[in-house]
Structures are given as structure tokens and as C-alpha cells.
Amino acid sequence: MSDEFMLDTDDLERRMEGAIASLRTEFASLRTGRASASMLEPVMVDAYGAMTPINQVGTVNVPEPRMVTINVWDKGLVGKVEKAIRESGLGINPQLNGTIIMLPIPELNEERRRELTKVAGTYAENARVAVRNVRRDGMDQIKKAKADNLGEDDQKFWESAVQELTDTFIKRVDDQLEVKQEEIMQV
């Protein structure tokens, strides 16, 4: 191995791990027919003049498999929280009970399940693209080092290391997609 060139594979791995974390967050927001507090994470409420995550204006609970409740701390924000949920595109109709907002999770029909699996596939493809972009950055670093007299054996070693890392992360994306699609299609 050449002493001059050391590819920072830890940095590449950290960036690919970021793509996986982003995918997990996107998958958590997909409705699977079961109640989950994480499905409300993308919902933002106009509170006190700033867009605020729902979990910062109330307590989110899942008291039963098909129900999410939000206990809003400030009575004046109940209407804004309700409006944010209605406009979020989650397809949930909030019901008010004082400062508590109840969100009954309806059964998903077959057509909606198929749509959600396609959305999950899109999220997974975006994660694959992000992983491949990190791979390209690593390969560009290797090409630059080759121009600076990196040996051919060293180049092949680093390229195979980057490709192996990429393959590992692409497989993780595919595995997570498969699990999520099974979860969505489960009746």
C-alpha cells in the first residue's frame, strides 16, 4: 500500500449511514394501518409564529392499536394542531375532546396499500441514489490520487473497498424496503 494515499472510508460509511437514517425517518412517516407516534413527525404546527413539530406542542400517545392521541398543552393551539393534521395529507380525520385530539386510524384498503408500497419504493430509490453519490465521491478521490501517482494495485484495492461498502448499504436499503412493504401489505 502507498503511504501517501489513505481513503477516509469511515467518512464514506458515515455518509451512507446518513442515507439509511433518512430512509428510516421517511418509512416511519408512512401509514401502515397501525397507529404510531412517528407518523406525526413530519407534521408541523404554526405555533407562536414559528413552524413547530407536533411533539413540541403536546404529548403524543398511542393508547390502542388504531388510535393516536395528542394532549395539547396550550388550549389556544388546539385548533392549529387540528388544522395542521387535516392539511398534512395523512388522510386522518382528527376528533376534538377538550385539549385532547384523537386520531382514529382507519383500515387501509388494497388500493391505498399498493400506493404506499410504491411510495416506499420511491423513498428506497432516493436512499440508493444517495449511497451511490457517496460512492461516486469516493471513486473521484481515488481517481484524483491516481493522477497524483497512486499505484494501480492500490487503486484497485481502494475501488473494491468502496464498491464493497456500497453493496453492503444498497443491500440494507433493499432489506428495509422489503420489510416495510410486507408491513404495509399486512392486513
Tab-separated table of C-alpha atoms in Angstrom:
chain	number	residue	atom	x	y	z
A	1	MET	CA	0.000	0.000	0.000
A	2	SER	CA	1.094	3.506	-0.740
A	3	ASP	CA	1.819	5.597	2.338
A	4	GLU	CA	0.718	8.806	0.637
A	5	PHE	CA	-2.954	7.951	-0.062
A	6	MET	CA	-5.448	6.923	2.595
A	7	LEU	CA	-9.121	6.985	1.615
A	8	ASP	CA	-11.347	8.027	4.514
A	9	THR	CA	-13.708	5.039	4.370
A	10	ASP	CA	-15.112	5.998	7.788
A	11	ASP	CA	-16.377	9.262	6.288
A	12	LEU	CA	-17.941	7.425	3.340
A	13	GLU	CA	-19.566	4.917	5.715
A	14	ARG	CA	-20.893	7.727	7.943
A	15	ARG	CA	-22.437	9.477	4.940
A	16	MET	CA	-24.017	6.242	3.674
A	17	GLU	CA	-25.332	5.619	7.202
A	18	GLY	CA	-26.973	9.066	6.951
A	19	ALA	CA	-28.863	7.913	3.839
A	20	ILE	CA	-30.127	4.861	5.779
A	21	ALA	CA	-31.196	7.049	8.734
A	22	SER	CA	-33.071	9.354	6.380
A	23	LEU	CA	-34.802	6.341	4.823
A	24	ARG	CA	-35.879	5.107	8.283
A	25	THR	CA	-37.399	8.517	9.042
A	26	GLU	CA	-39.293	8.556	5.741
A	27	PHE	CA	-40.520	4.988	6.300
A	28	ALA	CA	-41.712	5.898	9.810
A	29	SER	CA	-43.976	8.581	8.358
A	30	LEU	CA	-45.723	6.046	6.088
A	31	ARG	CA	-49.032	4.873	7.460
A	32	THR	CA	-49.313	1.093	7.718
A	33	GLY	CA	-52.801	0.830	9.206
A	34	ARG	CA	-51.411	0.684	12.729
A	35	ALA	CA	-51.139	3.691	14.998
A	36	SER	CA	-47.644	5.073	15.534
A	37	ALA	CA	-46.478	8.312	17.127
A	38	SER	CA	-43.763	8.605	14.460
A	39	MET	CA	-46.368	9.047	11.719
A	40	LEU	CA	-46.906	12.594	13.041
A	41	GLU	CA	-43.203	13.571	12.888
A	42	PRO	CA	-43.455	15.374	9.526
A	43	VAL	CA	-46.479	17.417	10.701
A	44	MET	CA	-45.574	20.988	11.605
A	45	VAL	CA	-47.848	23.371	13.553
A	46	ASP	CA	-47.842	27.173	13.242
A	47	ALA	CA	-47.299	27.843	16.959
A	48	TYR	CA	-46.244	31.189	18.380
A	49	GLY	CA	-45.247	32.473	14.939
A	50	ALA	CA	-42.932	29.563	14.070
A	51	MET	CA	-43.412	26.179	12.433
A	52	THR	CA	-43.055	23.688	15.284
A	53	PRO	CA	-43.081	19.859	15.330
A	54	ILE	CA	-46.292	18.447	16.795
A	55	ASN	CA	-44.431	16.701	19.632
A	56	GLN	CA	-43.284	20.118	20.897
A	57	VAL	CA	-46.825	21.450	21.403
A	58	GLY	CA	-48.355	18.384	23.059
A	59	THR	CA	-47.890	14.841	24.275
A	60	VAL	CA	-48.358	12.199	21.584
A	61	ASN	CA	-49.627	8.818	22.823
A	62	VAL	CA	-50.771	5.549	21.248
A	63	PRO	CA	-53.358	4.196	23.725
A	64	GLU	CA	-54.597	1.442	21.387
A	65	PRO	CA	-53.501	-0.101	18.052
A	66	ARG	CA	-55.781	2.103	15.918
A	67	MET	CA	-55.718	5.366	17.891
A	68	VAL	CA	-53.221	8.177	18.382
A	69	THR	CA	-53.960	10.937	20.892
A	70	ILE	CA	-52.342	14.329	21.247
A	71	ASN	CA	-52.756	16.143	24.545
A	72	VAL	CA	-52.132	19.764	23.509
A	73	TRP	CA	-50.523	21.772	26.313
A	74	ASP	CA	-51.789	25.211	25.239
A	75	LYS	CA	-55.568	25.364	24.762
A	76	GLY	CA	-55.104	28.149	22.190
A	77	LEU	CA	-53.174	25.819	19.867
A	78	VAL	CA	-55.762	23.015	19.674
A	79	GLY	CA	-57.342	24.448	16.515
A	80	LYS	CA	-53.962	24.985	14.847
A	81	VAL	CA	-52.847	21.425	15.654
A	82	GLU	CA	-56.121	20.062	14.268
A	83	LYS	CA	-55.721	22.159	11.097
A	84	ALA	CA	-52.092	21.015	10.638
A	85	ILE	CA	-53.165	17.354	10.854
A	86	ARG	CA	-56.034	17.848	8.383
A	87	GLU	CA	-53.710	19.590	5.893
A	88	SER	CA	-50.812	17.139	6.340
A	89	GLY	CA	-52.074	14.651	3.759
A	90	LEU	CA	-52.050	11.767	6.239
A	91	GLY	CA	-55.677	11.029	5.462
A	92	ILE	CA	-56.687	11.101	9.132
A	93	ASN	CA	-59.720	12.965	10.460
A	94	PRO	CA	-58.951	14.426	13.929
A	95	GLN	CA	-61.639	14.422	16.634
A	96	LEU	CA	-61.562	17.002	19.427
A	97	ASN	CA	-62.210	16.281	23.090
A	98	GLY	CA	-61.212	19.416	25.030
A	99	THR	CA	-57.433	19.757	24.725
A	100	ILE	CA	-57.084	16.159	23.550
A	101	ILE	CA	-57.101	15.441	19.835
A	102	MET	CA	-57.933	11.846	18.946
A	103	LEU	CA	-56.804	10.405	15.633
A	104	PRO	CA	-58.592	7.150	14.771
A	105	ILE	CA	-56.515	5.274	12.202
A	106	PRO	CA	-58.811	3.830	9.512
A	107	GLU	CA	-58.180	0.456	7.855
A	108	LEU	CA	-56.195	0.742	4.651
A	109	ASN	CA	-57.876	-0.586	1.528
A	110	GLU	CA	-55.970	-2.677	-1.027
A	111	GLU	CA	-55.524	0.224	-3.460
A	112	ARG	CA	-54.093	2.521	-0.775
A	113	ARG	CA	-51.723	-0.257	0.377
A	114	ARG	CA	-50.388	-0.599	-3.172
A	115	GLU	CA	-49.909	3.188	-3.411
A	116	LEU	CA	-47.984	3.180	-0.121
A	117	THR	CA	-45.685	0.364	-1.309
A	118	LYS	CA	-44.894	2.476	-4.398
A	119	VAL	CA	-44.135	5.477	-2.168
A	120	ALA	CA	-41.881	3.258	-0.029
A	121	GLY	CA	-40.125	2.136	-3.222
A	122	THR	CA	-39.535	5.768	-4.187
A	123	TYR	CA	-38.059	6.506	-0.755
A	124	ALA	CA	-35.777	3.467	-1.086
A	125	GLU	CA	-34.639	4.543	-4.562
A	126	ASN	CA	-33.777	8.004	-3.204
A	127	ALA	CA	-31.673	6.326	-0.488
A	128	ARG	CA	-29.916	4.151	-3.124
A	129	VAL	CA	-29.124	7.280	-5.157
A	130	ALA	CA	-27.694	8.959	-2.042
A	131	VAL	CA	-25.491	5.908	-1.354
A	132	ARG	CA	-24.312	5.860	-4.987
A	133	ASN	CA	-23.483	9.573	-4.788
A	134	VAL	CA	-21.239	8.873	-1.796
A	135	ARG	CA	-19.654	6.017	-3.790
A	136	ARG	CA	-19.006	8.396	-6.691
A	137	ASP	CA	-17.305	10.856	-4.319
A	138	GLY	CA	-15.052	8.059	-3.041
A	139	MET	CA	-14.199	6.942	-6.596
A	140	ASP	CA	-13.430	10.564	-7.550
A	141	GLN	CA	-10.966	10.788	-4.631
A	142	ILE	CA	-9.289	7.599	-5.862
A	143	LYS	CA	-9.066	8.930	-9.457
A	144	LYS	CA	-7.548	12.159	-8.158
A	145	ALA	CA	-4.985	10.162	-6.165
A	146	LYS	CA	-4.202	8.077	-9.283
A	147	ALA	CA	-3.417	11.301	-11.120
A	148	ASP	CA	-1.053	12.059	-8.213
A	149	ASN	CA	0.848	8.787	-8.842
A	150	LEU	CA	-1.240	6.248	-6.923
A	151	GLY	CA	-0.219	2.734	-7.945
A	152	GLU	CA	-2.624	0.584	-9.962
A	153	ASP	CA	-2.764	-2.117	-7.259
A	154	ASP	CA	-3.609	0.483	-4.615
A	155	GLN	CA	-6.253	1.982	-6.903
A	156	LYS	CA	-7.906	-1.413	-7.410
A	157	PHE	CA	-7.769	-2.116	-3.646
A	158	TRP	CA	-9.500	1.183	-2.755
A	159	GLU	CA	-12.049	0.883	-5.570
A	160	SER	CA	-13.025	-2.611	-4.396
A	161	ALA	CA	-13.261	-1.345	-0.777
A	162	VAL	CA	-15.612	1.471	-1.829
A	163	GLN	CA	-17.678	-0.893	-4.004
A	164	GLU	CA	-17.953	-3.425	-1.165
A	165	LEU	CA	-19.157	-0.680	1.195
A	166	THR	CA	-21.673	0.494	-1.420
A	167	ASP	CA	-23.002	-3.034	-1.990
A	168	THR	CA	-23.473	-3.513	1.767
A	169	PHE	CA	-25.507	-0.316	2.110
A	170	ILE	CA	-27.599	-0.951	-1.024
A	171	LYS	CA	-28.482	-4.386	0.410
A	172	ARG	CA	-29.514	-2.743	3.713
A	173	VAL	CA	-31.795	-0.336	1.785
A	174	ASP	CA	-33.336	-3.245	-0.134
A	175	ASP	CA	-33.840	-5.269	3.071
A	176	GLN	CA	-35.546	-2.343	4.828
A	177	LEU	CA	-37.775	-1.770	1.795
A	178	GLU	CA	-38.823	-5.422	1.772
A	179	VAL	CA	-39.704	-5.316	5.495
A	180	LYS	CA	-41.666	-2.071	5.079
A	181	GLN	CA	-43.585	-3.366	2.057
A	182	GLU	CA	-44.552	-6.534	3.959
A	183	GLU	CA	-45.675	-4.379	6.898
A	184	ILE	CA	-47.802	-2.195	4.602
A	185	MET	CA	-49.430	-5.124	2.798
A	186	GLN	CA	-50.253	-6.931	6.061
A	187	VAL	CA	-54.000	-6.827	6.707
